[in-house]
Amino acid sequence: GRLEAVTQQMGYHPQYLDSFLKTQHYLMHMDGPLPFDCRHYIAIMAAARHQCRYLVNLHVLQFLRAGGDPQWLRGLDFIPPKLRNLNEINKILAHRPWLITKEHIEKLLKISEWSWSLAELVHAVVLLAHCHALASFVFGCGCEQDEGLGGRGSLKPSSPGNQCFCEATTGNGCSQELLRINRKRSLDSCMELDSLRERMQRIHVETEGREEMRLLQQDREEGEGQGAEVGVQDGTEHRSDPSAGHCPLTDTDGEVTGATNLACYMQDPDFGYQDFARRDEDQTQVFRVQDYSWEDHGFSLVNRLYSDIGHLLDEKFRMVDGLQSSAMAKRQGCEPSVFKRGIWNYIHCMFGIRYDDYDYAEVNQLLERMLKVYIKTVTCYPEKTNPEMFDRFWKQFKHSEKVHVNLLILEARMQAELLYALQAITQYMI
């Protein structure tokens, strides 16, 4: 029941891994505004937007472990209206965060008996952004492909047992003890129970292959396509069929086996990323960081409404910025800070976030075309990432350097979503 594939990849950068695990544990298992079962269900909703079976299956088990109602796992039609009302901002944050407005916030905070408190909403927004960004990392590093039959499509290095997790961050190697700790570290201490570990093993064995699941998904969408299009055009909400959208979770022996149809956790499945550059000019404006930044605005707001999470997020943002990337930068003929800023600003640019003090012509000079294609895919529609894309970009670079790029994608994407959501909350409060 542990995120071993994720922690193994992040283990190439152990200082970042420590920061990530602290944040993940705080969000899911420490005191906070939201009940524990709701936290895991929100994570399921977020991961399902990108069809990330790896994260959905993990949080399904954690949801049940936290005492969640098994009926909720049948889909959005079976959950309380308060949670279901979160679907709209989940959808927008995942694909077009620039569309979030104070009206979305007001709607959630003022729905009589199903209203959210500000603190609950901030917790939920951080969870959504965290899981959307983690889905990008899961697909980007091939952890999702490992869910297929026999670990098909694994992007792990050829001899992981002989690789030092610290090779990319230190020149001195690492102790056997640190290596042992990083290999065994669990994302969730609650999932150490043998029974849940066995169930997760069953999921790996019994979950259908990705190709087969894609065909099933296509069949379902073709059957419901017309209804979905009407729902979008006339402004009504598209809901999954209660009889067709159930997510079977048990086999004939009653064992938990994991979700097989992620569509039951989504509404409006056709809603996806749209190039910000092609947006309706009258609909939205470029987000200028000097007007609303994480350091000057977002950090203080999130920390005030959800105690201490701001410090953990800030540490994680700073940690990824401080990772060593001299080898990558040297190959591109520039300074490490320049190279990393180019990647970060390119990701934010795709979400309409601009820095007035940055010359965006540098992006095309620093980032070769194949790398840009990879970054955009993993950032904007990670479910379309495949093992070939990972293997093709930067053939001359180490595996740890590719993981570093995926960490930059994770954190830049998460910060982008948070900036839009927190700005909308600030505007509502004002």
Coordinates of C-alpha atoms in Angstrom, one line a residue:
G1 CA 0.0 0.0 0.0
R2 CA 3.0 2.3 -0.2
L3 CA 3.9 4.7 -3.0
E4 CA 7.1 2.8 -3.6
A5 CA 7.4 3.7 -7.3
V6 CA 7.1 7.4 -6.5
T7 CA 9.4 7.4 -3.6
Q8 CA 12.0 5.4 -5.5
Q9 CA 12.0 8.0 -8.3
M10 CA 12.1 11.0 -5.8
G11 CA 14.8 9.1 -3.9
Y12 CA 17.3 10.3 -6.5
H13 CA 16.9 13.6 -4.7
P14 CA 16.6 12.6 -1.0
Q15 CA 16.3 16.1 0.4
Y16 CA 13.4 16.9 -1.8
L17 CA 11.8 13.5 -0.9
D18 CA 11.9 14.3 2.8
S19 CA 10.1 17.6 2.2
F20 CA 7.5 16.0 -0.1
L21 CA 6.8 13.2 2.4
K22 CA 6.3 15.7 5.3
T23 CA 3.8 17.7 3.2
Q24 CA 2.0 14.6 2.0
H25 CA 1.7 13.3 5.5
Y26 CA 0.5 16.6 6.9
L27 CA -2.2 17.0 4.2
M28 CA -3.5 13.5 4.6
H29 CA -3.0 12.4 8.2
M30 CA -2.4 15.4 10.6
D31 CA -5.0 17.7 12.2
G32 CA -6.8 19.9 9.7
P33 CA -10.2 21.3 8.7
L34 CA -11.3 18.2 6.6
P35 CA -12.3 14.8 7.8
F36 CA -9.8 12.1 6.9
D37 CA -12.1 10.1 4.6
C38 CA -13.0 13.3 2.7
R39 CA -9.4 14.1 2.2
H40 CA -8.8 10.7 0.4
Y41 CA -12.0 11.1 -1.6
I42 CA -10.9 14.5 -2.8
A43 CA -7.6 12.9 -3.8
I44 CA -9.5 10.3 -5.8
M45 CA -11.5 13.0 -7.6
A46 CA -8.3 14.9 -8.4
A47 CA -6.4 11.9 -9.7
A48 CA -9.4 10.7 -11.8
R49 CA -9.3 13.9 -13.8
H50 CA -6.1 12.7 -15.3
Q51 CA -7.1 9.0 -15.3
C52 CA -4.3 8.2 -12.9
R53 CA -5.1 4.7 -11.7
Y54 CA -2.0 4.5 -9.6
L55 CA -3.1 7.3 -7.2
V56 CA -6.8 6.4 -7.4
N57 CA -6.2 2.9 -6.3
L58 CA -3.9 4.0 -3.4
H59 CA -6.4 6.5 -2.1
V60 CA -9.3 4.1 -2.5
L61 CA -7.6 1.8 0.0
Q62 CA -6.7 4.7 2.3
F63 CA -10.3 6.0 2.1
L64 CA -11.6 2.7 3.3
R65 CA -8.8 2.5 6.0
A66 CA -10.0 5.9 7.3
G67 CA -13.5 4.5 7.7
G68 CA -15.0 6.0 4.5
D69 CA -18.4 4.8 3.3
P70 CA -17.9 2.1 0.6
Q71 CA -21.0 3.4 -1.3
W72 CA -19.1 6.6 -2.1
L73 CA -16.7 4.5 -4.2
R74 CA -19.5 3.8 -6.7
G75 CA -19.1 7.3 -8.0
L76 CA -20.0 11.0 -7.7
D77 CA -23.7 10.2 -7.7
F78 CA -23.3 8.5 -4.3
I79 CA -21.5 11.1 -2.3
P80 CA -22.8 14.0 -0.2
P81 CA -23.8 17.2 -2.3
K82 CA -21.1 19.2 -0.4
L83 CA -18.3 17.0 -1.8
R84 CA -19.9 16.7 -5.2
N85 CA -20.1 20.5 -5.4
L86 CA -16.3 20.5 -5.4
N87 CA -16.3 18.9 -8.8
E88 CA -16.4 22.2 -10.8
I89 CA -13.3 23.7 -9.3
N90 CA -11.6 20.3 -9.5
K91 CA -12.2 20.2 -13.2
I92 CA -11.2 23.8 -13.8
L93 CA -8.0 23.7 -11.6
A94 CA -6.9 20.5 -13.3
H95 CA -7.2 21.8 -16.9
R96 CA -7.7 25.5 -17.1
P97 CA -7.0 27.1 -13.7
W98 CA -7.2 30.6 -15.2
L99 CA -11.0 30.3 -15.4
I100 CA -11.3 30.2 -11.5
T101 CA -13.2 33.2 -10.3
K102 CA -14.4 34.6 -7.0
E103 CA -17.9 33.5 -8.1
H104 CA -16.8 29.8 -7.9
I105 CA -15.6 30.4 -4.4
E106 CA -18.7 32.3 -3.3
K107 CA -20.9 29.5 -4.7
L108 CA -19.1 26.9 -2.5
L109 CA -19.2 29.1 0.6
K110 CA -22.8 30.1 0.4
I111 CA -24.9 26.9 -0.3
S112 CA -26.9 26.8 2.9
E113 CA -26.6 23.4 4.5
W114 CA -23.9 22.2 2.1
S115 CA -21.6 25.3 2.4
W116 CA -17.9 25.0 2.9
S117 CA -15.9 27.0 5.4
L118 CA -13.0 29.1 4.2
A119 CA -10.5 26.8 6.1
E120 CA -12.1 23.6 4.6
L121 CA -12.0 25.1 1.1
V122 CA -8.3 26.0 1.4
H123 CA -7.5 22.5 2.6
A124 CA -9.5 21.1 -0.4
V125 CA -7.8 23.4 -2.9
V126 CA -4.3 22.5 -1.7
L127 CA -5.3 18.8 -1.9
L128 CA -6.6 19.1 -5.4
A129 CA -3.5 21.0 -6.6
H130 CA -1.2 18.5 -4.9
C131 CA -2.8 15.5 -6.5
H132 CA -3.1 17.0 -10.0
A133 CA 0.6 17.8 -9.9
L134 CA 1.5 14.5 -8.4
A135 CA -0.4 12.8 -11.2
S136 CA 1.9 14.6 -13.7
F137 CA 4.9 13.2 -11.8
V138 CA 3.4 9.7 -11.7
F139 CA 2.9 9.7 -15.5
G140 CA 6.1 11.6 -16.2
C141 CA 8.3 9.1 -14.4
G142 CA 6.4 6.0 -15.6
C143 CA 4.8 5.0 -12.3
E144 CA 1.4 4.8 -13.9
Q145 CA 2.7 2.4 -16.6
D146 CA 3.8 0.1 -13.8
E147 CA 0.1 -0.4 -13.0
G148 CA -0.2 -2.4 -16.3
L149 CA 0.2 -6.1 -16.6
G150 CA 3.6 -7.3 -15.5
G151 CA 4.9 -3.8 -14.9
R152 CA 4.7 -3.1 -18.6
G153 CA 6.2 0.2 -19.6
S154 CA 8.4 0.7 -16.6
L155 CA 10.7 3.7 -16.8
K156 CA 13.0 2.6 -14.0
P157 CA 16.7 2.4 -14.7
S158 CA 18.1 -0.9 -15.9
S159 CA 19.8 -1.7 -12.6
P160 CA 18.0 0.2 -9.8
G161 CA 19.6 -2.0 -7.2
N162 CA 23.0 -0.6 -8.1
Q163 CA 22.0 3.0 -8.3
C164 CA 22.7 5.4 -5.5
F165 CA 19.7 7.6 -4.8
C166 CA 21.9 10.4 -3.9
E167 CA 24.0 10.5 -7.0
A168 CA 22.3 13.6 -8.5
T169 CA 22.6 15.7 -5.3
T170 CA 25.9 14.9 -3.7
G171 CA 29.4 14.2 -5.0
N172 CA 30.3 12.0 -2.1
G173 CA 27.8 9.2 -2.4
C174 CA 25.8 8.2 0.6
S175 CA 25.8 5.9 3.5
Q176 CA 24.2 2.4 3.4
E177 CA 21.9 3.6 6.1
L178 CA 20.5 6.5 4.1
L179 CA 20.1 4.3 1.1
R180 CA 18.2 1.7 3.2
I181 CA 15.9 4.4 4.6
N182 CA 15.1 5.9 1.2
R183 CA 14.3 2.5 -0.2
K184 CA 12.0 1.5 2.6
R185 CA 10.4 4.9 3.4
S186 CA 6.6 4.8 3.3
L187 CA 4.4 7.6 2.1
D188 CA 1.7 6.6 4.6
S189 CA 2.5 5.0 8.0
C190 CA -1.1 3.9 8.2
M191 CA -0.6 1.6 5.2
E192 CA 1.9 -0.7 6.9
L193 CA -0.7 -3.3 7.7
D194 CA 0.0 -6.5 6.0
S195 CA -3.6 -7.0 4.8
L196 CA -3.6 -3.7 2.9
R197 CA -0.2 -4.4 1.4
E198 CA -1.5 -7.7 0.2
R199 CA -4.5 -6.0 -1.3
M200 CA -2.3 -3.5 -3.2
Q201 CA -0.4 -6.5 -4.6
R202 CA -3.7 -7.9 -5.8
I203 CA -4.4 -4.6 -7.5
H204 CA -1.1 -4.8 -9.4
V205 CA -1.9 -8.4 -10.5
E206 CA -5.6 -8.0 -11.3
T207 CA -5.9 -4.5 -12.8
E208 CA -6.4 -4.8 -16.5
G209 CA -3.7 -3.6 -18.9
R210 CA -3.6 0.1 -20.0
E211 CA -4.5 -0.7 -23.6
E212 CA -7.5 -2.7 -22.7
M213 CA -8.7 -0.1 -20.2
R214 CA -8.3 2.6 -22.9
L215 CA -10.5 0.6 -25.2
L216 CA -13.1 0.2 -22.5
Q217 CA -13.0 3.9 -21.8
Q218 CA -13.4 4.7 -25.5
D219 CA -16.4 2.4 -25.7
R220 CA -18.1 4.1 -22.7
E221 CA -17.4 7.6 -24.1
E222 CA -18.7 6.8 -27.5
G223 CA -21.9 5.6 -25.9
E224 CA -22.4 8.7 -23.9
G225 CA -20.7 11.2 -26.2
Q226 CA -23.9 12.9 -27.5
G227 CA -25.2 13.4 -24.0
A228 CA -22.0 14.9 -22.8
E229 CA -21.8 17.3 -25.7
V230 CA -25.4 18.5 -25.1
G231 CA -24.6 19.0 -21.4
V232 CA -21.7 21.3 -22.3
Q233 CA -23.6 23.3 -24.9
D234 CA -26.7 23.9 -22.9
G235 CA -24.8 24.7 -19.7
T236 CA -26.2 21.7 -17.7
E237 CA -24.1 19.4 -15.7
H238 CA -23.2 16.0 -17.2
R239 CA -23.5 13.2 -14.7
S240 CA -22.5 9.7 -15.2
D241 CA -25.2 7.1 -15.5
P242 CA -25.7 5.6 -12.0
S243 CA -26.1 2.1 -13.4
A244 CA -23.2 2.3 -15.9
G245 CA -20.8 4.3 -14.0
H246 CA -20.3 2.2 -10.9
C247 CA -16.7 1.4 -9.9
P248 CA -16.5 -2.3 -8.9
L249 CA -14.2 -2.6 -6.0
T250 CA -14.5 -6.2 -4.9
D251 CA -13.9 -9.6 -6.6
T252 CA -16.1 -12.7 -6.0
D253 CA -14.3 -13.3 -2.7
G254 CA -15.0 -9.9 -1.4
E255 CA -11.4 -8.7 -1.6
V256 CA -10.7 -5.1 -2.5
T257 CA -9.2 -5.0 -6.0
G258 CA -9.4 -1.3 -6.9
A259 CA -11.3 0.9 -9.3
T260 CA -11.8 -0.3 -12.8
N261 CA -13.8 2.6 -14.2
L262 CA -12.4 6.0 -13.3
A263 CA -15.1 7.8 -15.2
C264 CA -17.6 7.4 -12.3
Y265 CA -15.4 9.9 -10.4
M266 CA -15.7 12.5 -13.1
Q267 CA -18.3 14.8 -14.7
D268 CA -17.7 16.5 -18.1
P269 CA -14.9 14.1 -19.1
D270 CA -14.4 16.0 -22.4
F271 CA -13.2 19.1 -20.5
G272 CA -9.5 19.3 -20.9
Y273 CA -6.5 21.7 -21.3
Q274 CA -6.8 24.4 -23.9
D275 CA -3.8 26.5 -25.0
F276 CA -3.9 29.7 -23.0
A277 CA -2.5 31.6 -26.0
R278 CA -5.7 30.7 -27.9
R279 CA -8.1 31.8 -25.2
D280 CA -10.9 34.3 -25.7
E281 CA -9.1 37.7 -25.1
D282 CA -12.2 39.1 -23.5
Q283 CA -12.6 36.2 -21.1
T284 CA -9.4 36.3 -19.1
Q285 CA -6.2 38.3 -18.6
V286 CA -2.6 37.2 -18.2
F287 CA -1.8 36.6 -14.6
R288 CA 1.1 38.9 -13.6
V289 CA 3.2 37.6 -10.8
Q290 CA 4.1 41.1 -9.5
D291 CA 0.4 41.6 -8.8
Y292 CA -0.1 38.4 -6.9
S293 CA 2.8 36.1 -6.0
W294 CA 3.2 33.1 -3.7
E295 CA 5.8 34.8 -1.6
D296 CA 3.9 38.1 -1.0
H297 CA 0.3 36.9 -1.1
G298 CA -0.4 33.2 -1.4
F299 CA 1.8 32.0 1.4
S300 CA 0.3 34.2 4.1
L301 CA -3.3 33.5 3.1
V302 CA -2.9 29.7 3.0
N303 CA -1.0 29.6 6.3
R304 CA -3.6 31.8 8.0
L305 CA -6.5 29.5 7.0
Y306 CA -4.8 26.1 7.2
S307 CA -2.1 26.4 9.9
D308 CA 1.5 25.4 9.0
I309 CA 0.7 24.1 5.5
G310 CA 2.2 27.3 4.0
H311 CA 5.5 26.7 5.6
L312 CA 5.6 23.1 4.3
L313 CA 4.7 24.1 0.7
D314 CA 7.2 27.0 0.8
E315 CA 9.9 24.6 1.9
K316 CA 9.0 22.3 -1.0
F317 CA 9.1 25.1 -3.5
R318 CA 12.5 26.2 -2.2
M319 CA 13.8 22.7 -2.1
V320 CA 13.2 22.0 -5.7
D321 CA 14.7 25.3 -6.6
G322 CA 17.8 24.4 -4.7
L323 CA 18.4 21.0 -6.3
Q324 CA 21.7 20.7 -8.1
S325 CA 21.5 20.8 -11.9
S326 CA 25.0 21.7 -13.0
A327 CA 25.2 18.7 -15.4
M328 CA 22.0 19.6 -17.1
A329 CA 22.8 23.3 -17.4
K330 CA 26.4 22.6 -18.6
R331 CA 25.0 20.5 -21.5
Q332 CA 22.7 23.4 -22.4
G333 CA 25.6 25.9 -22.1
C334 CA 24.2 28.0 -19.3
E335 CA 24.1 28.5 -15.6
P336 CA 22.0 26.1 -13.5
S337 CA 19.7 28.9 -12.2
V338 CA 19.1 30.1 -15.7
F339 CA 18.2 26.7 -17.0
K340 CA 15.8 25.9 -14.1
R341 CA 14.1 29.3 -14.4
G342 CA 13.6 28.7 -18.1
I343 CA 11.7 25.4 -17.3
W344 CA 9.7 26.9 -14.5
N345 CA 8.7 30.0 -16.4
Y346 CA 7.8 27.9 -19.5
I347 CA 5.4 25.8 -17.4
H348 CA 3.8 28.9 -15.8
C349 CA 3.5 30.5 -19.3
M350 CA 1.4 27.6 -20.4
F351 CA -1.0 28.5 -17.6
G352 CA -1.0 32.3 -18.5
I353 CA 1.3 33.3 -15.7
R354 CA 3.9 35.8 -16.7
Y355 CA 7.0 37.4 -15.1
D356 CA 7.7 41.0 -16.3
D357 CA 11.4 40.7 -15.6
Y358 CA 11.9 37.6 -17.8
D359 CA 12.8 37.5 -21.5
Y360 CA 10.7 34.7 -22.8
A361 CA 12.9 34.4 -25.9
E362 CA 15.3 32.5 -23.6
V363 CA 12.9 29.6 -23.4
N364 CA 13.4 28.7 -27.1
Q365 CA 17.1 29.1 -26.7
L366 CA 17.4 27.0 -23.6
L367 CA 14.9 24.2 -24.2
E368 CA 15.2 22.0 -27.3
R369 CA 11.9 21.2 -29.0
M370 CA 11.6 17.6 -27.8
L371 CA 12.1 18.7 -24.2
K372 CA 9.4 21.3 -24.6
V373 CA 7.0 18.8 -26.1
Y374 CA 7.7 16.4 -23.2
I375 CA 7.2 19.2 -20.5
K376 CA 4.0 20.4 -22.1
T377 CA 2.5 16.9 -22.3
V378 CA 3.4 15.9 -18.7
T379 CA 2.2 19.3 -17.4
C380 CA -1.1 19.8 -19.4
Y381 CA -2.3 16.3 -20.3
P382 CA -0.1 13.8 -18.4
E383 CA -2.4 10.9 -19.2
K384 CA -1.1 11.1 -22.8
T385 CA 2.5 10.5 -21.7
N386 CA 4.1 7.3 -22.8
P387 CA 7.4 5.5 -22.1
E388 CA 8.7 6.4 -25.5
M389 CA 8.5 10.1 -24.7
F390 CA 10.5 9.6 -21.5
D391 CA 13.2 7.6 -23.4
R392 CA 13.4 9.9 -26.4
F393 CA 14.0 13.3 -24.6
W394 CA 17.6 14.0 -23.5
K395 CA 19.1 10.6 -24.4
Q396 CA 22.5 11.8 -23.2
F397 CA 21.1 12.7 -19.7
K398 CA 21.0 10.6 -16.6
H399 CA 17.8 9.1 -15.2
S400 CA 18.2 11.3 -12.1
E401 CA 18.3 14.4 -14.3
K402 CA 15.1 13.5 -16.0
V403 CA 13.5 12.9 -12.6
H404 CA 14.7 16.4 -11.7
V405 CA 12.8 17.9 -14.7
N406 CA 9.6 16.0 -13.5
L407 CA 10.1 17.5 -10.0
L408 CA 10.2 21.0 -11.5
I409 CA 7.0 20.2 -13.4
L410 CA 5.3 19.0 -10.3
E411 CA 6.1 22.1 -8.2
A412 CA 5.6 24.7 -11.0
R413 CA 2.2 23.2 -11.9
M414 CA 1.1 23.0 -8.2
Q415 CA 2.1 26.6 -7.6
A416 CA 0.3 27.8 -10.7
E417 CA -3.0 26.2 -9.6
L418 CA -2.6 27.5 -6.1
L419 CA -1.9 31.1 -7.4
Y420 CA -5.2 31.1 -9.3
A421 CA -7.3 29.5 -6.6
L422 CA -5.8 31.7 -3.8
Q423 CA -6.2 34.8 -5.8
A424 CA -9.9 34.0 -6.3
I425 CA -10.3 33.4 -2.6
T426 CA -8.6 36.7 -1.8
Q427 CA -10.9 38.5 -4.2
Y428 CA -13.9 36.9 -2.6
M429 CA -12.7 37.9 0.9
I430 CA -12.1 41.5 -0.2

